[in-house]
């Protein structure tokens, strides 16, 4: 792992509001608050997981970091330089260094182009002239991701889902990135293939020192990959910690619920974790609940949760484990369901 002065990536107050119904300021509350002020730091070669249910703003965060989108507010410092509002032209020198791997490789690979052509494009765009020539580099890339270099003349449809994701990964690697944002990279794959692709990403991280922002809706997927995990709910980070603290000693009720959905998940004392069913969907980010966004689905919610948004605060003596909850606590043995329902504030 390299030790540059500034972290590779430092995000502060990152916010993205999309116009709802076409206009952003056309009517009161007319914005989709997809990302609502998040802070993240990723060091060179490190990996952070972004998890949470669908609609929590994970993908938008990934697209902001790769500057496929421009933030409404906040800073995105890459190696110390704020790129939040940098122009297309200004971004050119660092575009290659921050690559994205998408959930569905098929829709992001041109079906009419051979794999060779798909992998040559980033070399041309980024004016990369490998010592042995571009064709040799393409073959090398295919071998790196576990594909047969002789298949460079084939088309995307001739590959399986897992192989296509390997091609998507090879394309990201072609640009020689320092950071890869992987947005649900295995969610579209068969369970049997998921582990293989995650293992490949792990090898690349270890061998090439690439840092990762790994987006997943499922805590089980990032468990073995990410040293740090940030749990997002409705555009905000509600808990962030290193792997051992998050999986072993989470303090946010939302994290407890996500953990309880992981098969075989246990309590910190090793006993079986009771499944916490989250009822209903994530509320609309156009009109999120006041105070703590999670309160409408939280069995611990009290009056203060409706009036005051809990700041992301470090736990006592643990600066790296931060939780946004008025009543942070380790997972508890839950009350029987009817009592829990009574305890819930409407
Ligand atoms: P996740 O990746 O966690 O599923 P997303 O970042 O895709 O969440 O979406 C967060 C919220 O922002 C969702 O409510 C989604 O509908 C909304 N959203 C995403 N992109 C746009 C867009 N271009 N215009 C309007 N709303 C959007």
mmCIF file of C-alpha atoms and ligand atoms in Angstrom:
data_model
loop_
_atom_site.group_PDB
_atom_site.id
_atom_site.type_symbol
_atom_site.label_atom_id
_atom_site.label_comp_id
_atom_site.label_asym_id
_atom_site.label_seq_id
_atom_site.Cartn_x
_atom_site.Cartn_y
_atom_site.Cartn_z
ATOM 1 C CA UNK A 1 0.000 0.000 0.000
ATOM 2 C CA UNK A 2 1.457 3.381 -0.910
ATOM 3 C CA UNK A 3 1.572 6.251 1.557
ATOM 4 C CA UNK A 4 0.849 9.481 -0.257
ATOM 5 C CA UNK A 5 0.343 12.625 1.842
ATOM 6 C CA UNK A 6 -3.280 13.310 0.889
ATOM 7 C CA UNK A 7 -5.691 10.355 0.887
ATOM 8 C CA UNK A 8 -6.416 9.033 -2.585
ATOM 9 C CA UNK A 9 -10.046 10.087 -2.293
ATOM 10 C CA UNK A 10 -11.677 12.391 0.235
ATOM 11 C CA UNK A 11 -15.346 13.242 -0.076
ATOM 12 C CA UNK A 12 -16.968 15.881 2.120
ATOM 13 C CA UNK A 13 -20.576 17.001 2.335
ATOM 14 C CA UNK A 14 -21.316 15.264 -0.964
ATOM 15 C CA UNK A 15 -24.837 16.116 -2.099
ATOM 16 C CA UNK A 16 -26.843 15.406 -5.227
ATOM 17 C CA UNK A 17 -30.368 16.661 -5.728
ATOM 18 C CA UNK A 18 -32.122 15.686 -8.920
ATOM 19 C CA UNK A 19 -35.062 17.696 -10.209
ATOM 20 C CA UNK A 20 -38.337 15.947 -9.396
ATOM 21 C CA UNK A 21 -40.935 16.242 -12.151
ATOM 22 C CA UNK A 22 -38.505 18.060 -14.375
ATOM 23 C CA UNK A 23 -37.801 21.248 -12.412
ATOM 24 C CA UNK A 24 -35.575 21.525 -9.375
ATOM 25 C CA UNK A 25 -37.108 24.671 -7.903
ATOM 26 C CA UNK A 26 -40.486 24.523 -9.601
ATOM 27 C CA UNK A 27 -42.356 23.619 -6.443
ATOM 28 C CA UNK A 28 -41.662 23.300 -2.777
ATOM 29 C CA UNK A 29 -39.697 20.186 -1.958
ATOM 30 C CA UNK A 30 -39.411 19.391 -5.630
ATOM 31 C CA UNK A 31 -35.997 17.755 -5.434
ATOM 32 C CA UNK A 32 -34.968 14.121 -5.197
ATOM 33 C CA UNK A 33 -32.362 14.197 -2.444
ATOM 34 C CA UNK A 34 -30.501 11.165 -3.734
ATOM 35 C CA UNK A 35 -27.289 11.937 -1.805
ATOM 36 C CA UNK A 36 -27.648 14.241 1.160
ATOM 37 C CA UNK A 37 -24.262 15.188 2.571
ATOM 38 C CA UNK A 38 -21.858 12.296 2.927
ATOM 39 C CA UNK A 39 -18.197 12.164 3.979
ATOM 40 C CA UNK A 40 -15.872 9.323 2.952
ATOM 41 C CA UNK A 41 -12.127 8.784 2.784
ATOM 42 C CA UNK A 42 -10.357 6.063 0.817
ATOM 43 C CA UNK A 43 -6.600 5.592 1.056
ATOM 44 C CA UNK A 44 -4.456 4.226 -1.778
ATOM 45 C CA UNK A 45 -5.076 0.494 -2.177
ATOM 46 C CA UNK A 46 -7.889 0.497 0.387
ATOM 47 C CA UNK A 47 -11.412 -0.698 -0.161
ATOM 48 C CA UNK A 48 -14.625 0.657 1.260
ATOM 49 C CA UNK A 49 -18.029 -0.952 0.903
ATOM 50 C CA UNK A 50 -21.171 1.141 0.417
ATOM 51 C CA UNK A 51 -24.214 -0.860 1.437
ATOM 52 C CA UNK A 52 -27.920 -0.244 1.922
ATOM 53 C CA UNK A 53 -31.234 -1.103 0.322
ATOM 54 C CA UNK A 54 -32.086 -0.061 -3.191
ATOM 55 C CA UNK A 55 -32.782 3.669 -3.472
ATOM 56 C CA UNK A 56 -30.416 4.765 -0.685
ATOM 57 C CA UNK A 57 -28.149 6.735 -3.038
ATOM 58 C CA UNK A 58 -25.257 4.303 -3.434
ATOM 59 C CA UNK A 59 -25.152 4.345 -7.216
ATOM 60 C CA UNK A 60 -25.473 8.115 -7.341
ATOM 61 C CA UNK A 61 -22.547 8.377 -4.902
ATOM 62 C CA UNK A 62 -20.488 6.126 -7.213
ATOM 63 C CA UNK A 63 -21.376 8.220 -10.238
ATOM 64 C CA UNK A 64 -20.445 11.409 -8.408
ATOM 65 C CA UNK A 65 -17.056 10.012 -7.382
ATOM 66 C CA UNK A 66 -16.311 8.997 -10.980
ATOM 67 C CA UNK A 67 -17.732 12.381 -12.052
ATOM 68 C CA UNK A 68 -20.238 10.834 -14.402
ATOM 69 C CA UNK A 69 -22.463 13.237 -12.444
ATOM 70 C CA UNK A 70 -21.697 16.684 -11.036
ATOM 71 C CA UNK A 71 -22.545 17.174 -7.346
ATOM 72 C CA UNK A 72 -25.016 19.785 -6.161
ATOM 73 C CA UNK A 73 -22.777 20.523 -3.175
ATOM 74 C CA UNK A 74 -19.696 19.187 -1.462
ATOM 75 C CA UNK A 75 -16.125 18.408 -2.382
ATOM 76 C CA UNK A 76 -14.507 15.378 -4.026
ATOM 77 C CA UNK A 77 -10.764 15.563 -3.527
ATOM 78 C CA UNK A 78 -8.736 13.140 -5.598
ATOM 79 C CA UNK A 79 -5.081 13.136 -4.483
ATOM 80 C CA UNK A 80 -5.753 16.490 -2.839
ATOM 81 C CA UNK A 81 -7.365 18.142 -5.885
ATOM 82 C CA UNK A 82 -11.049 19.078 -5.695
ATOM 83 C CA UNK A 83 -12.675 17.647 -8.826
ATOM 84 C CA UNK A 84 -16.301 18.271 -7.806
ATOM 85 C CA UNK A 85 -16.867 20.883 -10.504
ATOM 86 C CA UNK A 86 -13.863 20.375 -12.750
ATOM 87 C CA UNK A 87 -14.716 20.685 -16.457
ATOM 88 C CA UNK A 88 -14.570 17.772 -18.863
ATOM 89 C CA UNK A 89 -11.291 19.019 -20.204
ATOM 90 C CA UNK A 90 -9.847 19.560 -16.721
ATOM 91 C CA UNK A 91 -10.881 16.041 -15.758
ATOM 92 C CA UNK A 92 -9.129 14.421 -18.720
ATOM 93 C CA UNK A 93 -5.770 13.821 -16.980
ATOM 94 C CA UNK A 94 -7.389 11.949 -14.074
ATOM 95 C CA UNK A 95 -10.380 10.337 -15.823
ATOM 96 C CA UNK A 96 -8.371 7.194 -16.509
ATOM 97 C CA UNK A 97 -7.339 6.871 -12.870
ATOM 98 C CA UNK A 98 -10.901 6.546 -11.576
ATOM 99 C CA UNK A 99 -12.753 3.780 -13.389
ATOM 100 C CA UNK A 100 -16.183 2.252 -12.935
ATOM 101 C CA UNK A 101 -17.337 -1.360 -13.186
ATOM 102 C CA UNK A 102 -21.092 -1.640 -13.698
ATOM 103 C CA UNK A 103 -23.667 -4.158 -12.550
ATOM 104 C CA UNK A 104 -24.722 -5.219 -16.001
ATOM 105 C CA UNK A 105 -21.648 -5.586 -18.184
ATOM 106 C CA UNK A 106 -23.736 -6.527 -21.192
ATOM 107 C CA UNK A 107 -25.465 -3.178 -21.465
ATOM 108 C CA UNK A 108 -22.151 -1.382 -21.070
ATOM 109 C CA UNK A 109 -20.298 -3.418 -23.749
ATOM 110 C CA UNK A 110 -20.982 -2.485 -27.362
ATOM 111 C CA UNK A 111 -22.497 -5.692 -28.858
ATOM 112 C CA UNK A 112 -21.117 -4.883 -32.320
ATOM 113 C CA UNK A 113 -17.516 -4.537 -31.185
ATOM 114 C CA UNK A 114 -15.098 -7.404 -30.641
ATOM 115 C CA UNK A 115 -13.552 -7.761 -27.217
ATOM 116 C CA UNK A 116 -10.238 -6.712 -28.725
ATOM 117 C CA UNK A 117 -11.755 -3.472 -29.953
ATOM 118 C CA UNK A 118 -13.559 -2.862 -26.654
ATOM 119 C CA UNK A 119 -10.295 -3.239 -24.736
ATOM 120 C CA UNK A 120 -8.218 -1.234 -27.213
ATOM 121 C CA UNK A 121 -10.525 1.804 -26.924
ATOM 122 C CA UNK A 122 -9.391 2.879 -23.415
ATOM 123 C CA UNK A 123 -5.749 2.504 -24.512
ATOM 124 C CA UNK A 124 -6.392 4.833 -27.446
ATOM 125 C CA UNK A 125 -8.477 7.336 -25.491
ATOM 126 C CA UNK A 126 -5.870 7.562 -22.763
ATOM 127 C CA UNK A 127 -2.964 7.482 -25.250
ATOM 128 C CA UNK A 128 -1.434 4.476 -23.540
ATOM 129 C CA UNK A 129 1.321 2.903 -25.638
ATOM 130 C CA UNK A 130 2.392 -0.265 -23.856
ATOM 131 C CA UNK A 131 5.968 -1.380 -24.550
ATOM 132 C CA UNK A 132 4.896 -4.560 -26.374
ATOM 133 C CA UNK A 133 2.132 -2.846 -28.352
ATOM 134 C CA UNK A 134 -1.619 -2.524 -27.782
ATOM 135 C CA UNK A 135 -2.547 -5.946 -29.090
ATOM 136 C CA UNK A 136 -0.194 -7.626 -26.686
ATOM 137 C CA UNK A 137 -1.554 -5.498 -23.846
ATOM 138 C CA UNK A 138 -5.119 -6.570 -24.724
ATOM 139 C CA UNK A 139 -4.045 -10.214 -24.565
ATOM 140 C CA UNK A 140 -2.352 -9.553 -21.247
ATOM 141 C CA UNK A 141 -5.500 -7.899 -19.884
ATOM 142 C CA UNK A 142 -7.608 -10.884 -20.939
ATOM 143 C CA UNK A 143 -5.197 -13.245 -19.223
ATOM 144 C CA UNK A 144 -5.202 -11.053 -16.080
ATOM 145 C CA UNK A 145 -8.968 -11.411 -15.738
ATOM 146 C CA UNK A 146 -8.870 -15.147 -16.421
ATOM 147 C CA UNK A 147 -10.049 -15.172 -20.048
ATOM 148 C CA UNK A 148 -8.441 -16.843 -23.041
ATOM 149 C CA UNK A 149 -6.361 -14.204 -24.897
ATOM 150 C CA UNK A 150 -7.213 -15.928 -28.163
ATOM 151 C CA UNK A 151 -10.828 -14.916 -27.713
ATOM 152 C CA UNK A 152 -10.133 -11.273 -28.464
ATOM 153 C CA UNK A 153 -11.947 -11.533 -31.811
ATOM 154 C CA UNK A 154 -15.180 -12.697 -30.218
ATOM 155 C CA UNK A 155 -18.217 -10.541 -29.497
ATOM 156 C CA UNK A 156 -19.811 -9.897 -26.076
ATOM 157 C CA UNK A 157 -22.774 -12.226 -26.731
ATOM 158 C CA UNK A 158 -20.383 -15.166 -27.108
ATOM 159 C CA UNK A 159 -19.486 -14.944 -23.429
ATOM 160 C CA UNK A 160 -21.348 -15.949 -20.267
ATOM 161 C CA UNK A 161 -22.478 -13.356 -17.687
ATOM 162 C CA UNK A 162 -19.465 -13.968 -15.472
ATOM 163 C CA UNK A 163 -17.087 -13.767 -18.434
ATOM 164 C CA UNK A 164 -18.704 -10.525 -19.575
ATOM 165 C CA UNK A 165 -18.149 -9.048 -16.134
ATOM 166 C CA UNK A 166 -14.489 -10.095 -16.467
ATOM 167 C CA UNK A 167 -14.382 -8.156 -19.744
ATOM 168 C CA UNK A 168 -15.901 -5.125 -17.971
ATOM 169 C CA UNK A 169 -13.164 -5.438 -15.346
ATOM 170 C CA UNK A 170 -10.447 -5.783 -18.024
ATOM 171 C CA UNK A 171 -11.755 -2.634 -19.686
ATOM 172 C CA UNK A 172 -11.487 -0.739 -16.397
ATOM 173 C CA UNK A 173 -7.960 -2.104 -15.884
ATOM 174 C CA UNK A 174 -6.854 -1.039 -19.369
ATOM 175 C CA UNK A 175 -6.859 2.582 -18.222
ATOM 176 C CA UNK A 176 -4.426 1.713 -15.395
ATOM 177 C CA UNK A 177 -6.681 3.078 -12.632
ATOM 178 C CA UNK A 178 -5.781 3.830 -9.027
ATOM 179 C CA UNK A 179 -9.424 3.659 -7.956
ATOM 180 C CA UNK A 180 -12.288 1.486 -9.186
ATOM 181 C CA UNK A 181 -15.886 2.179 -8.252
ATOM 182 C CA UNK A 182 -17.620 -1.183 -8.604
ATOM 183 C CA UNK A 183 -21.403 -0.687 -8.639
ATOM 184 C CA UNK A 184 -23.091 -3.970 -7.675
ATOM 185 C CA UNK A 185 -20.524 -5.840 -9.796
ATOM 186 C CA UNK A 186 -21.819 -9.314 -8.939
ATOM 187 C CA UNK A 187 -25.556 -8.752 -8.321
ATOM 188 C CA UNK A 188 -26.516 -9.828 -11.829
ATOM 189 C CA UNK A 189 -24.450 -13.042 -11.656
ATOM 190 C CA UNK A 190 -25.306 -16.552 -10.484
ATOM 191 C CA UNK A 191 -24.356 -17.110 -6.867
ATOM 192 C CA UNK A 192 -21.807 -19.732 -7.933
ATOM 193 C CA UNK A 193 -20.028 -17.164 -10.132
ATOM 194 C CA UNK A 194 -20.200 -14.271 -7.655
ATOM 195 C CA UNK A 195 -17.384 -15.566 -5.445
ATOM 196 C CA UNK A 196 -15.098 -16.074 -8.465
ATOM 197 C CA UNK A 197 -15.547 -12.484 -9.613
ATOM 198 C CA UNK A 198 -15.080 -11.119 -6.081
ATOM 199 C CA UNK A 199 -11.917 -13.214 -5.750
ATOM 200 C CA UNK A 200 -10.641 -11.778 -9.023
ATOM 201 C CA UNK A 201 -11.266 -8.218 -7.781
ATOM 202 C CA UNK A 202 -9.463 -9.113 -4.539
ATOM 203 C CA UNK A 203 -6.426 -10.397 -6.451
ATOM 204 C CA UNK A 204 -6.314 -7.227 -8.539
ATOM 205 C CA UNK A 205 -6.496 -5.099 -5.433
ATOM 206 C CA UNK A 206 -3.674 -7.009 -3.790
ATOM 207 C CA UNK A 207 -1.442 -7.307 -6.837
ATOM 208 C CA UNK A 208 -2.014 -3.927 -8.468
ATOM 209 C CA UNK A 209 -2.711 -1.866 -5.334
ATOM 210 C CA UNK A 210 -5.986 -0.526 -6.750
ATOM 211 C CA UNK A 211 -8.374 1.099 -4.264
ATOM 212 C CA UNK A 212 -12.069 0.164 -4.419
ATOM 213 C CA UNK A 213 -15.418 1.697 -3.612
ATOM 214 C CA UNK A 214 -17.552 -1.440 -3.677
ATOM 215 C CA UNK A 215 -21.307 -0.847 -3.868
ATOM 216 C CA UNK A 216 -23.674 -3.636 -2.792
ATOM 217 C CA UNK A 217 -27.154 -3.901 -1.313
ATOM 218 C CA UNK A 218 -26.073 -6.932 0.653
ATOM 219 C CA UNK A 219 -23.662 -6.890 3.602
ATOM 220 C CA UNK A 220 -22.620 -10.478 2.871
ATOM 221 C CA UNK A 221 -21.089 -9.517 -0.482
ATOM 222 C CA UNK A 222 -18.669 -6.880 0.833
ATOM 223 C CA UNK A 223 -17.733 -8.762 3.993
ATOM 224 C CA UNK A 224 -14.612 -10.455 2.664
ATOM 225 C CA UNK A 225 -13.648 -7.685 0.310
ATOM 226 C CA UNK A 226 -13.808 -4.394 2.169
ATOM 227 C CA UNK A 227 -11.674 -3.231 5.073
ATOM 228 C CA UNK A 228 -14.209 -0.516 5.842
ATOM 229 C CA UNK A 229 -17.932 -0.441 5.345
ATOM 230 C CA UNK A 230 -20.315 2.530 5.174
ATOM 231 C CA UNK A 231 -24.026 1.820 5.574
ATOM 232 C CA UNK A 232 -26.245 4.278 3.695
ATOM 233 C CA UNK A 233 -29.873 5.092 4.279
ATOM 234 C CA UNK A 234 -31.802 7.659 2.239
ATOM 235 C CA UNK A 235 -28.799 9.595 1.006
ATOM 236 C CA UNK A 236 -26.867 9.608 4.276
ATOM 237 C CA UNK A 237 -24.218 7.431 5.901
ATOM 238 C CA UNK A 238 -25.766 6.041 9.103
ATOM 239 C CA UNK A 239 -22.830 3.922 10.255
ATOM 240 C CA UNK A 240 -19.221 3.573 9.163
ATOM 241 C CA UNK A 241 -16.611 1.317 10.684
ATOM 242 C CA UNK A 242 -13.837 -1.100 9.915
ATOM 243 C CA UNK A 243 -14.920 -4.597 8.982
ATOM 244 C CA UNK A 244 -14.480 -6.232 12.390
ATOM 245 C CA UNK A 245 -16.392 -3.485 14.240
ATOM 246 C CA UNK A 246 -19.192 -3.314 11.717
ATOM 247 C CA UNK A 247 -19.858 -7.034 11.449
ATOM 248 C CA UNK A 248 -19.045 -7.758 15.084
ATOM 249 C CA UNK A 249 -20.352 -4.734 16.942
ATOM 250 C CA UNK A 250 -22.704 -2.600 14.831
ATOM 251 C CA UNK A 251 -24.550 0.127 16.772
ATOM 252 C CA UNK A 252 -27.191 1.395 14.326
ATOM 253 C CA UNK A 253 -30.609 -0.308 14.213
ATOM 254 C CA UNK A 254 -30.556 -0.188 10.401
ATOM 255 C CA UNK A 255 -27.202 -1.994 10.300
ATOM 256 C CA UNK A 256 -28.604 -4.564 12.746
ATOM 257 C CA UNK A 257 -31.515 -5.163 10.394
ATOM 258 C CA UNK A 258 -29.230 -5.551 7.353
ATOM 259 C CA UNK A 259 -26.936 -7.882 9.295
ATOM 260 C CA UNK A 260 -29.833 -9.973 10.463
ATOM 261 C CA UNK A 261 -30.680 -10.665 6.818
ATOM 262 C CA UNK A 262 -27.235 -12.198 6.188
ATOM 263 C CA UNK A 263 -27.550 -16.000 6.307
ATOM 264 C CA UNK A 264 -25.648 -17.536 9.209
ATOM 265 C CA UNK A 265 -25.153 -14.133 10.841
ATOM 266 C CA UNK A 266 -24.455 -14.331 14.573
ATOM 267 C CA UNK A 267 -24.584 -11.937 17.532
ATOM 268 C CA UNK A 268 -21.274 -10.658 18.997
ATOM 269 C CA UNK A 269 -21.447 -13.456 21.616
ATOM 270 C CA UNK A 270 -21.738 -16.087 18.870
ATOM 271 C CA UNK A 271 -25.439 -16.798 19.373
ATOM 272 C CA UNK A 272 -27.783 -16.860 16.397
ATOM 273 C CA UNK A 273 -28.943 -13.415 15.270
ATOM 274 C CA UNK A 274 -32.703 -12.958 15.230
ATOM 275 C CA UNK A 275 -34.044 -11.811 11.867
ATOM 276 C CA UNK A 276 -35.279 -8.205 11.994
ATOM 277 C CA UNK A 277 -37.813 -7.688 9.247
ATOM 278 C CA UNK A 278 -37.761 -4.219 7.780
ATOM 279 C CA UNK A 279 -41.331 -3.425 6.861
ATOM 280 C CA UNK A 280 -42.176 -1.272 3.866
ATOM 281 C CA UNK A 281 -39.832 0.329 1.378
ATOM 282 C CA UNK A 282 -37.293 3.075 1.793
ATOM 283 C CA UNK A 283 -39.374 6.313 1.953
ATOM 284 C CA UNK A 284 -39.207 8.680 -1.024
ATOM 285 C CA UNK A 285 -36.122 10.902 -1.100
ATOM 286 C CA UNK A 286 -38.385 13.704 -2.403
ATOM 287 C CA UNK A 287 -39.971 14.011 1.026
ATOM 288 C CA UNK A 288 -37.795 12.145 3.521
ATOM 289 C CA UNK A 289 -38.955 11.788 7.151
ATOM 290 C CA UNK A 290 -37.940 14.705 9.400
ATOM 291 C CA UNK A 291 -35.097 14.227 11.869
ATOM 292 C CA UNK A 292 -33.620 10.754 11.513
ATOM 293 C CA UNK A 293 -34.598 9.401 8.107
ATOM 294 C CA UNK A 294 -34.753 5.852 9.450
ATOM 295 C CA UNK A 295 -37.151 6.587 12.328
ATOM 296 C CA UNK A 296 -40.296 5.535 10.450
ATOM 297 C CA UNK A 297 -38.975 1.974 10.242
ATOM 298 C CA UNK A 298 -37.065 1.878 13.526
ATOM 299 C CA UNK A 299 -38.288 -0.099 16.513
ATOM 300 C CA UNK A 300 -36.276 2.153 18.859
ATOM 301 C CA UNK A 301 -37.581 5.525 17.606
ATOM 302 C CA UNK A 302 -38.569 8.151 20.195
ATOM 303 C CA UNK A 303 -39.808 11.763 19.906
ATOM 304 C CA UNK A 304 -36.348 13.283 19.463
ATOM 305 C CA UNK A 305 -35.805 11.156 16.364
ATOM 306 C CA UNK A 306 -38.559 13.083 14.556
ATOM 307 C CA UNK A 307 -37.184 16.515 15.401
ATOM 308 C CA UNK A 308 -33.416 16.208 15.241
ATOM 309 C CA UNK A 309 -31.205 14.495 12.679
ATOM 310 C CA UNK A 310 -28.560 12.529 14.593
ATOM 311 C CA UNK A 311 -25.039 13.526 13.518
ATOM 312 C CA UNK A 312 -22.531 10.844 12.521
ATOM 313 C CA UNK A 313 -20.599 10.571 15.788
ATOM 314 C CA UNK A 314 -17.647 8.422 16.857
ATOM 315 C CA UNK A 315 -18.343 5.863 19.569
ATOM 316 C CA UNK A 316 -16.513 6.432 22.848
ATOM 317 C CA UNK A 317 -12.840 5.678 22.385
ATOM 318 C CA UNK A 318 -13.360 4.455 18.818
ATOM 319 C CA UNK A 319 -12.722 7.325 16.417
ATOM 320 C CA UNK A 320 -13.044 5.052 13.380
ATOM 321 C CA UNK A 321 -16.486 3.712 14.263
ATOM 322 C CA UNK A 322 -19.120 6.399 13.690
ATOM 323 C CA UNK A 323 -22.866 6.076 14.047
ATOM 324 C CA UNK A 324 -25.750 8.459 13.282
ATOM 325 C CA UNK A 325 -28.325 7.445 15.900
ATOM 326 C CA UNK A 326 -29.724 9.097 19.040
ATOM 327 C CA UNK A 327 -29.651 5.729 20.785
ATOM 328 C CA UNK A 328 -26.652 3.832 19.443
ATOM 329 C CA UNK A 329 -26.253 0.424 21.049
ATOM 330 C CA UNK A 330 -24.953 -3.040 20.291
ATOM 331 C CA UNK A 331 -27.447 -5.535 18.881
ATOM 332 C CA UNK A 332 -29.848 -6.680 21.557
ATOM 333 C CA UNK A 333 -32.066 -9.657 21.988
ATOM 334 C CA UNK A 334 -35.274 -8.255 20.573
ATOM 335 C CA UNK A 335 -38.633 -8.051 22.264
ATOM 336 C CA UNK A 336 -41.252 -10.402 20.859
ATOM 337 C CA UNK A 337 -42.777 -8.957 17.702
ATOM 338 C CA UNK A 338 -46.101 -7.571 19.096
ATOM 339 C CA UNK A 339 -44.298 -5.636 21.842
ATOM 340 C CA UNK A 340 -41.863 -4.350 19.269
ATOM 341 C CA UNK A 341 -44.711 -3.075 17.172
ATOM 342 C CA UNK A 342 -46.132 -1.233 20.191
ATOM 343 C CA UNK A 343 -42.746 0.278 20.918
ATOM 344 C CA UNK A 344 -42.570 1.775 17.449
ATOM 345 C CA UNK A 345 -43.435 5.454 17.048
ATOM 346 C CA UNK A 346 -45.784 5.994 14.109
HETATM 347 P P1 LIG B 1 -29.157 2.930 -4.938
HETATM 348 O O1 LIG B 1 -27.930 2.794 -5.778
HETATM 349 O O2 LIG B 1 -28.855 2.898 -3.478
HETATM 350 O O3 LIG B 1 -30.242 1.965 -5.317
HETATM 351 P P2 LIG B 1 -29.602 5.383 -6.401
HETATM 352 O O4 LIG B 1 -28.407 6.248 -6.205
HETATM 353 O O5 LIG B 1 -29.725 4.635 -7.692
HETATM 354 O O6 LIG B 1 -29.750 4.394 -5.166
HETATM 355 O O7 LIG B 1 -30.918 6.297 -6.264
HETATM 356 C C1 LIG B 1 -31.166 7.113 -5.134
HETATM 357 C C2 LIG B 1 -32.452 7.879 -5.390
HETATM 358 O O8 LIG B 1 -32.246 8.837 -6.410
HETATM 359 C C3 LIG B 1 -33.607 6.994 -5.853
HETATM 360 O O9 LIG B 1 -34.798 7.457 -5.249
HETATM 361 C C4 LIG B 1 -33.620 7.211 -7.338
HETATM 362 O O10 LIG B 1 -34.927 7.045 -7.857
HETATM 363 C C5 LIG B 1 -33.182 8.656 -7.455
HETATM 364 N N1 LIG B 1 -32.492 8.956 -8.716
HETATM 365 C C6 LIG B 1 -31.361 8.360 -9.183
HETATM 366 N N2 LIG B 1 -31.006 8.901 -10.363
HETATM 367 C C7 LIG B 1 -31.939 9.857 -10.654
HETATM 368 C C8 LIG B 1 -32.137 10.786 -11.742
HETATM 369 N N3 LIG B 1 -31.287 10.839 -12.757
HETATM 370 N N4 LIG B 1 -33.204 11.611 -11.668
HETATM 371 C C9 LIG B 1 -34.061 11.583 -10.628
HETATM 372 N N5 LIG B 1 -33.940 10.747 -9.573
HETATM 373 C C10 LIG B 1 -32.897 9.898 -9.590
#
